[in-house]
mmCIF file of C-alpha atoms in Angstrom:
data_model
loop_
_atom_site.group_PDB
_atom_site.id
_atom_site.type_symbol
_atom_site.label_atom_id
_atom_site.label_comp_id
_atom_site.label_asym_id
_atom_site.label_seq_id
_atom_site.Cartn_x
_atom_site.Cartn_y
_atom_site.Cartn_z
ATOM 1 C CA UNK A 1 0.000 0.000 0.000
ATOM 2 C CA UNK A 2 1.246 3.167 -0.879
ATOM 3 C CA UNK A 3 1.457 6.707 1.251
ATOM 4 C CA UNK A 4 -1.648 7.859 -1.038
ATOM 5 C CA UNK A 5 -3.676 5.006 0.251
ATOM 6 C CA UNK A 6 -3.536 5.745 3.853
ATOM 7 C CA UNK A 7 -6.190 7.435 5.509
ATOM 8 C CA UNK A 8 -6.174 9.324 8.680
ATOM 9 C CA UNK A 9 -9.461 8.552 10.609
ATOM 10 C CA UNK A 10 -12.176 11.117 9.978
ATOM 11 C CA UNK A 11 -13.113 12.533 13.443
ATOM 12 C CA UNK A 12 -11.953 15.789 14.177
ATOM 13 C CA UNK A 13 -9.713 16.366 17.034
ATOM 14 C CA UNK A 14 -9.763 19.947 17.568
ATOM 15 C CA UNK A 15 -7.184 22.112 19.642
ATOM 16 C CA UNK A 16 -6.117 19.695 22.312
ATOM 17 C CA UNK A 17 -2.843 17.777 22.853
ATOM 18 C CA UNK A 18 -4.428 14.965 20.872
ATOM 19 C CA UNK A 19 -3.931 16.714 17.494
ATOM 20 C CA UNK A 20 -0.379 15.181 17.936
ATOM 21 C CA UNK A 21 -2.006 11.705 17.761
ATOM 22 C CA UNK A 22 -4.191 12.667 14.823
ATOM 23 C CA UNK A 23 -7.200 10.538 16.408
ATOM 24 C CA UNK A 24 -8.852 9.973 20.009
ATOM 25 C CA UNK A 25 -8.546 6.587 21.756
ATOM 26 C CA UNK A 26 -10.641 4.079 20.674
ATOM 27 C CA UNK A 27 -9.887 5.226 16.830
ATOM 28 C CA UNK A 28 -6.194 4.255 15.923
ATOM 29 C CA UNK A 29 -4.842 2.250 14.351
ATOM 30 C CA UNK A 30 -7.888 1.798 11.701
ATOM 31 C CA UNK A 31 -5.829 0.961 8.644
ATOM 32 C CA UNK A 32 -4.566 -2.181 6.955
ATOM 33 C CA UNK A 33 -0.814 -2.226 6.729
ATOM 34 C CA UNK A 34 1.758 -2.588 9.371
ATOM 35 C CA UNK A 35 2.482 0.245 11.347
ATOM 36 C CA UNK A 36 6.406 0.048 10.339
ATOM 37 C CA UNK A 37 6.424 -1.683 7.179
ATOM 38 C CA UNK A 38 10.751 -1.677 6.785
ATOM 39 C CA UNK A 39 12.781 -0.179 9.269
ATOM 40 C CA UNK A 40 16.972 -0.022 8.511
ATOM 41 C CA UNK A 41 18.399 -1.247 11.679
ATOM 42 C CA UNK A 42 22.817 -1.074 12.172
ATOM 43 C CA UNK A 43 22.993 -3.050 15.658
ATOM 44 C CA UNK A 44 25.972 -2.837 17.662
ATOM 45 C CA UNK A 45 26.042 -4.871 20.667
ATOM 46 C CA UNK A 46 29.139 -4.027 23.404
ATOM 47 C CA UNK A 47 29.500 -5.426 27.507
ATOM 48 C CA UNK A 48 28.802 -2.810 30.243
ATOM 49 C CA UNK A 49 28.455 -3.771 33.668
ATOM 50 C CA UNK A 50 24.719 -4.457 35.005
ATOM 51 C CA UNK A 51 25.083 -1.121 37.481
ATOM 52 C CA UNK A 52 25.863 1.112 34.802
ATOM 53 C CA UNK A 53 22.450 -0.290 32.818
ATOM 54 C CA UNK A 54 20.325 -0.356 35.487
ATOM 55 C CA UNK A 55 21.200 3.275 35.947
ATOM 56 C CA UNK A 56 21.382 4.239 32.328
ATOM 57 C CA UNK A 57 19.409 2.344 30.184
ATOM 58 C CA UNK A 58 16.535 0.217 32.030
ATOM 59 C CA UNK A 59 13.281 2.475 33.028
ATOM 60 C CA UNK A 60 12.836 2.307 36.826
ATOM 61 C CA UNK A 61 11.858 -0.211 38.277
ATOM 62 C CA UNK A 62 13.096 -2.329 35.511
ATOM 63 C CA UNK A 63 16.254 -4.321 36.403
ATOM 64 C CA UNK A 64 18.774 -6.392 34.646
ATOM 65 C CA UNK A 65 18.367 -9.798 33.753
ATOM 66 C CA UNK A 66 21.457 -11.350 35.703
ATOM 67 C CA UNK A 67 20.867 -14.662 34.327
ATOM 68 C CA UNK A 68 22.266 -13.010 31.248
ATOM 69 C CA UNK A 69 25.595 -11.643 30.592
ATOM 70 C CA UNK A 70 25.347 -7.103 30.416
ATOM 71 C CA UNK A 71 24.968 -6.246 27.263
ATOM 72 C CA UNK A 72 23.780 -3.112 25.379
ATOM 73 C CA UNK A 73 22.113 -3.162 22.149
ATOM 74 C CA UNK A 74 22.614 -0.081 20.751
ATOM 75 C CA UNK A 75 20.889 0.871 17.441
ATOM 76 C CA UNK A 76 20.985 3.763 14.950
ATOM 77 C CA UNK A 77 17.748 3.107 12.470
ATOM 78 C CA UNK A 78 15.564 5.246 9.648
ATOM 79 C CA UNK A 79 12.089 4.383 9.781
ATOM 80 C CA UNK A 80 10.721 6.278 6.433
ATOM 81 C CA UNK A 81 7.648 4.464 6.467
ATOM 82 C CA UNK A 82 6.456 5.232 10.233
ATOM 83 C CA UNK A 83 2.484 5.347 9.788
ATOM 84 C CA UNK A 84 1.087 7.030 13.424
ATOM 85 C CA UNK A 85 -2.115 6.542 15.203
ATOM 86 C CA UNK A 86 -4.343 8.158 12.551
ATOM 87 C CA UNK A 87 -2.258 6.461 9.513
ATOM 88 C CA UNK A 88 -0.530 9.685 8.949
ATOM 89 C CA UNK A 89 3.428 9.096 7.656
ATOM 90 C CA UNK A 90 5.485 10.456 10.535
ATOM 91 C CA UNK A 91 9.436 9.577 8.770
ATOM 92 C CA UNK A 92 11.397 9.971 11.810
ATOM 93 C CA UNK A 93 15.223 8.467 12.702
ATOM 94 C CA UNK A 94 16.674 6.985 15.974
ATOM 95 C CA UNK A 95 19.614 6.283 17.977
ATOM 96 C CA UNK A 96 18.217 3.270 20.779
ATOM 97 C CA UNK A 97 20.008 1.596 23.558
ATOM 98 C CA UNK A 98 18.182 -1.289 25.066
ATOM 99 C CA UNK A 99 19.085 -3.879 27.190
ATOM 100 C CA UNK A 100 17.287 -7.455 28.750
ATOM 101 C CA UNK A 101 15.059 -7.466 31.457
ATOM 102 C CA UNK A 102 12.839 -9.703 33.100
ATOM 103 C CA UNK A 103 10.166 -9.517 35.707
ATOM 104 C CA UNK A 104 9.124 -12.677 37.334
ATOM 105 C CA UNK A 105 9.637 -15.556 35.036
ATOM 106 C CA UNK A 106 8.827 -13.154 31.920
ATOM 107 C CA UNK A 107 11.890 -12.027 29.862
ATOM 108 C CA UNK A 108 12.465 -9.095 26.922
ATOM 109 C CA UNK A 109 13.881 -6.145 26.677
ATOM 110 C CA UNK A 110 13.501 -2.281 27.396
ATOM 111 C CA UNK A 111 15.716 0.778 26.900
ATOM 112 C CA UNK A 112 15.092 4.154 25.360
ATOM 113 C CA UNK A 113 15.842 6.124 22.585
ATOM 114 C CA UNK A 114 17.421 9.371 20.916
ATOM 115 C CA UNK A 115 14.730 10.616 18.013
ATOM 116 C CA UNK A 116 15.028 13.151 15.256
ATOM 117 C CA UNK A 117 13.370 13.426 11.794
ATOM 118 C CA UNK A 118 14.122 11.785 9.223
ATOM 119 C CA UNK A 119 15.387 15.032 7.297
ATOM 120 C CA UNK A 120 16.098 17.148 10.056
ATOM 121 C CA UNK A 121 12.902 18.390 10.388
ATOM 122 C CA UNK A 122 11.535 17.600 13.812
ATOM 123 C CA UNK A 123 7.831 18.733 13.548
ATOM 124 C CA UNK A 124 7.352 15.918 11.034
ATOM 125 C CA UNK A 125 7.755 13.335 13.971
ATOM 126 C CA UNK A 126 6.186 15.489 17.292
ATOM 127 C CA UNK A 127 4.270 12.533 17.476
ATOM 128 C CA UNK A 128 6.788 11.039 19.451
ATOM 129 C CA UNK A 129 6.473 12.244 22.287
ATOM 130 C CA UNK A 130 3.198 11.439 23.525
ATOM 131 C CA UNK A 131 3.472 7.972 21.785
ATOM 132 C CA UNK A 132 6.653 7.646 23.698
ATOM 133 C CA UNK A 133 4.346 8.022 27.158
ATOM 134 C CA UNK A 134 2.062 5.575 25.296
ATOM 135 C CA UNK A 135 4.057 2.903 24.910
ATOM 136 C CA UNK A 136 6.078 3.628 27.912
ATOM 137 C CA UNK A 137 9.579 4.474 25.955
ATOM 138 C CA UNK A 138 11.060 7.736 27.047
ATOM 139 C CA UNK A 139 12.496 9.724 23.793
ATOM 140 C CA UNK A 140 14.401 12.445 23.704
ATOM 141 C CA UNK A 141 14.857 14.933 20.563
ATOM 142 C CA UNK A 142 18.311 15.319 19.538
ATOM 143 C CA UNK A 143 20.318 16.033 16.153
ATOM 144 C CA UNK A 144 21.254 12.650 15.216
ATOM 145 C CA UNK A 145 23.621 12.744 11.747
ATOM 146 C CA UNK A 146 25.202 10.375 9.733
ATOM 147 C CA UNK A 147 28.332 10.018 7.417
ATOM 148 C CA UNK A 148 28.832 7.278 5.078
ATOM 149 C CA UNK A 149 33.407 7.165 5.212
ATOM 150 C CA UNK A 150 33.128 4.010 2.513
ATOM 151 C CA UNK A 151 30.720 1.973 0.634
ATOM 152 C CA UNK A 152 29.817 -0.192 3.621
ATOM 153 C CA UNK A 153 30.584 1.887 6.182
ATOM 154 C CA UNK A 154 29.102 4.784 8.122
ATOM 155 C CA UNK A 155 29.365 6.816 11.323
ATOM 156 C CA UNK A 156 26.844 8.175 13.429
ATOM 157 C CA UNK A 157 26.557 11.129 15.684
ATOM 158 C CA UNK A 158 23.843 12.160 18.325
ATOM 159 C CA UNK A 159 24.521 15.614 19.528
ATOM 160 C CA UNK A 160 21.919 17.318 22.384
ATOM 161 C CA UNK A 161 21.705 20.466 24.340
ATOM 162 C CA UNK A 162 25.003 21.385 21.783
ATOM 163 C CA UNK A 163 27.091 18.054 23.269
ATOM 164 C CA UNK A 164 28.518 15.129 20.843
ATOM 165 C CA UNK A 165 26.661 12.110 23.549
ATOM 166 C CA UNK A 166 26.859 9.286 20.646
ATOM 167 C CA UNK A 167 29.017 8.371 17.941
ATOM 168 C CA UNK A 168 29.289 5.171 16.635
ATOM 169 C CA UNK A 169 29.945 2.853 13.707
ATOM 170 C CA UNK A 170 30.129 -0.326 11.889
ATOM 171 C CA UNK A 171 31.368 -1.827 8.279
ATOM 172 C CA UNK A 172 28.377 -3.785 6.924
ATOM 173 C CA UNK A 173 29.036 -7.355 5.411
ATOM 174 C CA UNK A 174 28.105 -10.295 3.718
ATOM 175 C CA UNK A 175 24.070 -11.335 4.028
ATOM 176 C CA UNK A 176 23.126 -14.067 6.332
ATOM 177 C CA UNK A 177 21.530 -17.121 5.230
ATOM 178 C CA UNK A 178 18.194 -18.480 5.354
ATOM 179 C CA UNK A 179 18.798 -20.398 8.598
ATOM 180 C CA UNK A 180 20.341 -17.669 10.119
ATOM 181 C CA UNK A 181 17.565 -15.582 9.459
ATOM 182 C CA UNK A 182 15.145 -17.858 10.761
ATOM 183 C CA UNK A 183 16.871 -18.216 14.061
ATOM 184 C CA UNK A 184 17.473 -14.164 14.108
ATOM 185 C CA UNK A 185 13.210 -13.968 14.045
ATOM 186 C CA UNK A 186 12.833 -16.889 16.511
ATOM 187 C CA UNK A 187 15.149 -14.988 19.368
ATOM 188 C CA UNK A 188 12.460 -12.431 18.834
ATOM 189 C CA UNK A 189 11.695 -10.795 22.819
ATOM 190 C CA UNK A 190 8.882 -8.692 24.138
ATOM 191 C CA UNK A 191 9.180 -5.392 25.205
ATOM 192 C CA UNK A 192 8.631 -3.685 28.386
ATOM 193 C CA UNK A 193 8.003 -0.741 29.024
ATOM 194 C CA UNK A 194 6.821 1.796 31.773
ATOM 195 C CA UNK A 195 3.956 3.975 31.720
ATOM 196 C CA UNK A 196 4.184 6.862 34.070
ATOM 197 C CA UNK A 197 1.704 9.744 34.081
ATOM 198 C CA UNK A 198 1.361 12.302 36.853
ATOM 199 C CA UNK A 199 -2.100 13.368 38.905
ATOM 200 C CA UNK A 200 -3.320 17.107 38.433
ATOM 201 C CA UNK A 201 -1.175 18.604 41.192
ATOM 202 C CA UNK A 202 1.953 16.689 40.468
ATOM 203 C CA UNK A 203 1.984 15.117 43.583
ATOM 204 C CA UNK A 204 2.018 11.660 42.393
ATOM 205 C CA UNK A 205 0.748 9.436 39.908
ATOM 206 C CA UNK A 206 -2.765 8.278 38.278
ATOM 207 C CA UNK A 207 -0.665 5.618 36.494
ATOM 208 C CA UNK A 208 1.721 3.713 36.961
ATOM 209 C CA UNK A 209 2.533 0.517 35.156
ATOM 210 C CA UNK A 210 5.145 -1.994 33.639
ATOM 211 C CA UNK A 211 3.794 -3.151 30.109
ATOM 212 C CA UNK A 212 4.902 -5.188 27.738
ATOM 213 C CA UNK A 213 4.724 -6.105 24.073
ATOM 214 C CA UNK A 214 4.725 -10.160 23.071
ATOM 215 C CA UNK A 215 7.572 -10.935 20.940
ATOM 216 C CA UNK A 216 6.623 -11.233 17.171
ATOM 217 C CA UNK A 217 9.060 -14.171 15.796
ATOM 218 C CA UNK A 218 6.868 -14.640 12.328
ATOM 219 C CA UNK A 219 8.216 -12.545 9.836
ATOM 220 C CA UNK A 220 9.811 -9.868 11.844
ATOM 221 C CA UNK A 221 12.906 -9.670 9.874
ATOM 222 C CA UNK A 222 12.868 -9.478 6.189
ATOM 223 C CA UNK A 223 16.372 -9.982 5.672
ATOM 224 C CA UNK A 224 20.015 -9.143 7.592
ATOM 225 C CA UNK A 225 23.772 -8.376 6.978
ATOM 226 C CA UNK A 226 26.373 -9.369 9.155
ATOM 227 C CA UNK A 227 28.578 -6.511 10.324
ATOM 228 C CA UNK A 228 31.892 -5.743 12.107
ATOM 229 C CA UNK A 229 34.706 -3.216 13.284
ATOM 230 C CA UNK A 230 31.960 -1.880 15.034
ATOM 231 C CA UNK A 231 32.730 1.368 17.646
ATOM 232 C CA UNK A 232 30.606 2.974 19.774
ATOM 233 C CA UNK A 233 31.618 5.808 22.392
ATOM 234 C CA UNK A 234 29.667 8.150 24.843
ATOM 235 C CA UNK A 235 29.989 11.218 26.159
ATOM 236 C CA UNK A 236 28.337 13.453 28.978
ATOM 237 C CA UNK A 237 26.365 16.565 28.417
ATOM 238 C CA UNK A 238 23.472 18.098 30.473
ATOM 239 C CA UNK A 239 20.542 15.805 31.784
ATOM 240 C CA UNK A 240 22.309 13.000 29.600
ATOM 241 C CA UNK A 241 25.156 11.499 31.799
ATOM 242 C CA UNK A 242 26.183 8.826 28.935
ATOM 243 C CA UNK A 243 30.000 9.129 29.809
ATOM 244 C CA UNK A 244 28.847 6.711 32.936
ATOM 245 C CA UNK A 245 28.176 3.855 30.319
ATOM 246 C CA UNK A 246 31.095 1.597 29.765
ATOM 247 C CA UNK A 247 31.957 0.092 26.842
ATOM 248 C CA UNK A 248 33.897 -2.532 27.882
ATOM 249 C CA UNK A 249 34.713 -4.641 24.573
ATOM 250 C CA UNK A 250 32.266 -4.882 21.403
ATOM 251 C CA UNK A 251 30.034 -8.347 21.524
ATOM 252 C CA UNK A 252 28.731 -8.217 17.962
ATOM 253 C CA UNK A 253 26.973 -5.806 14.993
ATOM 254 C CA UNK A 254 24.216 -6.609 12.557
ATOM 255 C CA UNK A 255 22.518 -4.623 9.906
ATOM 256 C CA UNK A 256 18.530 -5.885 9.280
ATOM 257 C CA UNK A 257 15.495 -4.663 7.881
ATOM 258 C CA UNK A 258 12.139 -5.289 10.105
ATOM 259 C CA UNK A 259 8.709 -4.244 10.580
ATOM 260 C CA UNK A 260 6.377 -3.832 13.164
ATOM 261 C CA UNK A 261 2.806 -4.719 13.205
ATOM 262 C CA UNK A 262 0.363 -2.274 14.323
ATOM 263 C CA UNK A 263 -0.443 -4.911 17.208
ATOM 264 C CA UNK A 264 2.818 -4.139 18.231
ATOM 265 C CA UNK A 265 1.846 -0.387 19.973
ATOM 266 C CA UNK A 266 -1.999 -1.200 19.989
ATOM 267 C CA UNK A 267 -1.947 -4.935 22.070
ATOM 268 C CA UNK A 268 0.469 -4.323 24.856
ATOM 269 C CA UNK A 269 -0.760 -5.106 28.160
ATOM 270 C CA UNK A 270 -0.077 -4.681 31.977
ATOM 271 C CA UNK A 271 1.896 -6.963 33.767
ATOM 272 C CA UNK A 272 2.467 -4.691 36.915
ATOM 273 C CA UNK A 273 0.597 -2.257 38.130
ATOM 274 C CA UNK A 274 2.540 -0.385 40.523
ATOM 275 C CA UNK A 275 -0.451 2.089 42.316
ATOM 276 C CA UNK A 276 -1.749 -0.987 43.325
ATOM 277 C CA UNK A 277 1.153 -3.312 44.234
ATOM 278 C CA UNK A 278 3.818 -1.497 45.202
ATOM 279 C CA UNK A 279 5.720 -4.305 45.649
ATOM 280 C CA UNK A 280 9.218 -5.575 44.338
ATOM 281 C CA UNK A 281 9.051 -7.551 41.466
ATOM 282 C CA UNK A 282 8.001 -10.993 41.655
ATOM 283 C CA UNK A 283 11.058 -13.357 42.031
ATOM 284 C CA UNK A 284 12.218 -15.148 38.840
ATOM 285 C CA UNK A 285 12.511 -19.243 38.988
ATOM 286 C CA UNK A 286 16.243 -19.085 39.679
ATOM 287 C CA UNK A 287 16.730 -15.489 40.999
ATOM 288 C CA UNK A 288 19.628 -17.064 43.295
ATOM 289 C CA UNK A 289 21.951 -16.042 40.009
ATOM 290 C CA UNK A 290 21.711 -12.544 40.437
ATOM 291 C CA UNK A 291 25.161 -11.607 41.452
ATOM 292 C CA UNK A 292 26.927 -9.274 39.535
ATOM 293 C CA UNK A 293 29.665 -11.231 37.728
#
């Protein structure tokens, strides 16, 4: 389907916050195609230490899963064909670290993410910042550029608040094979996320909730590259301590192209709600390996 053929829903919003979404709840999502038909992924994986992502990367009260060695996924992608709420194109680019999870006995990941427009142009993607409190996936804007020095090769640079925080970079290789590709889709995780919204005198919340997306492992990935002489460094600036991150050796890189189905932002559900509980998180089956290695 192309651009021409989507169709925002036809009930006006008016002047309220939710022209940003295009369409009140209970509305979205009322197209046929997938929400992110192709998005360009360059993956660089490196070891931190599970402190430095708990603090850095994980949304609160999201922890590390220690059964699992600490490692950052960190991923620069262009995602031209971003179709919003209402069905409206919203071309947007991103620079997001993530990192596993669990709570309980359920597993995935979470993490957050640089955003900028696809062509500099940030109004063409305000979107995401309230879908960023929807799906519980903080976002901050920042001028994210990128600079092809071969080929196969590019760098990246995220730069906020005038500060260089991000630059990374990876040489893109040979394609992977059909089994390889298979088992990339079937190591598919959910994702959690935390929704957080404040009560009318900011004195605490009306929600507050851990969420989570299934894992899609059926045609997630459309095809994938490996990668190498991957680099990625961080730097501090203000409200973005990133220079506390360690990059203590590179794990691996991949370059893939995947798409997200609209039931991907429109089906999560709560697996915590934290108003009510406000407990710690239910122990996993063998939460006796959580030492930090």
């Amino acid at each position: 389907m192309s651009k021409a053929d989507v169709h925002a829903a036809d009930e006006p919003v008016g002047r309220s916050v939710l022209n940003l979404m295009g369409v009140r709840p209970g509305k979205a999502f009322a197209y046929e195609q997938k929400a992110m038909p192709s998005v360009i992924h360059f993956d660089i994986q490196f070891e931190s230490t599970y402190d430095a992502i708990e603090q850095l990367v994980l949304p609160p009260p999201l922890k590390c899963d220690r059964r699992e060695p600490p490692i950052v996924n960190v991923s620069y992608f262009t995602n031209a064909e971003c179709y919003a709420m209402d069905g409206r194109n919203t071309p947007y680019q991103a620079v997001m670290l993530t990192a596993r999870t669990q709570w309980g006995d359920r597993q995935g990941v979470a993490g957050w993410e640089f955003v900028d427009g696809l062509h500099g142009d940030k109004t063409e993607m305000d979107i995401m910042g309230p879908w960023g409190l929807h799906f519980g996936m903080l976002k901050k804007f920042a001028d994210i550029r990128v600079s092809h020095t071969a080929a196969d090769e590019f760098n990246v640079e995220v730069k906020r608040r005038g500060k260089v925080l991000v630059k990374m970079g990876l040489r893109t290789g040979d394609a992977v094979d059909a089994a390889e590709l298979e088992a990339f889709n079937k190591a598919s995780l959910g994702v959690f996320g935390v929704r957080e919204f404040p009560n009318v005198d900011y004195t605490g919340y009306i929600e507050r909730s851990i969420v989570v997306s299934e894992p899609v492992t059926d045609d997630r990935v459309a095809r994938a590259w490996h990668a190498d002489a991957g680099f990625v460094e961080f730097d501090s600036g203000e409200l973005d301590p990133l220079g506390d991150l360690p990059v203590l050796s590179i794990a691996g890189a991949l370059v893939y192209d995947s798409s997200s189905r609209k039931e991907h932002f429109a089906a999560r559900h709560v697996v915590a709600d934290l108003l009510d509980e406000q407990l710690a998180p239910p122990a996993a089956a063998d939460d006796k390996l959580t030492a930090d290695l």
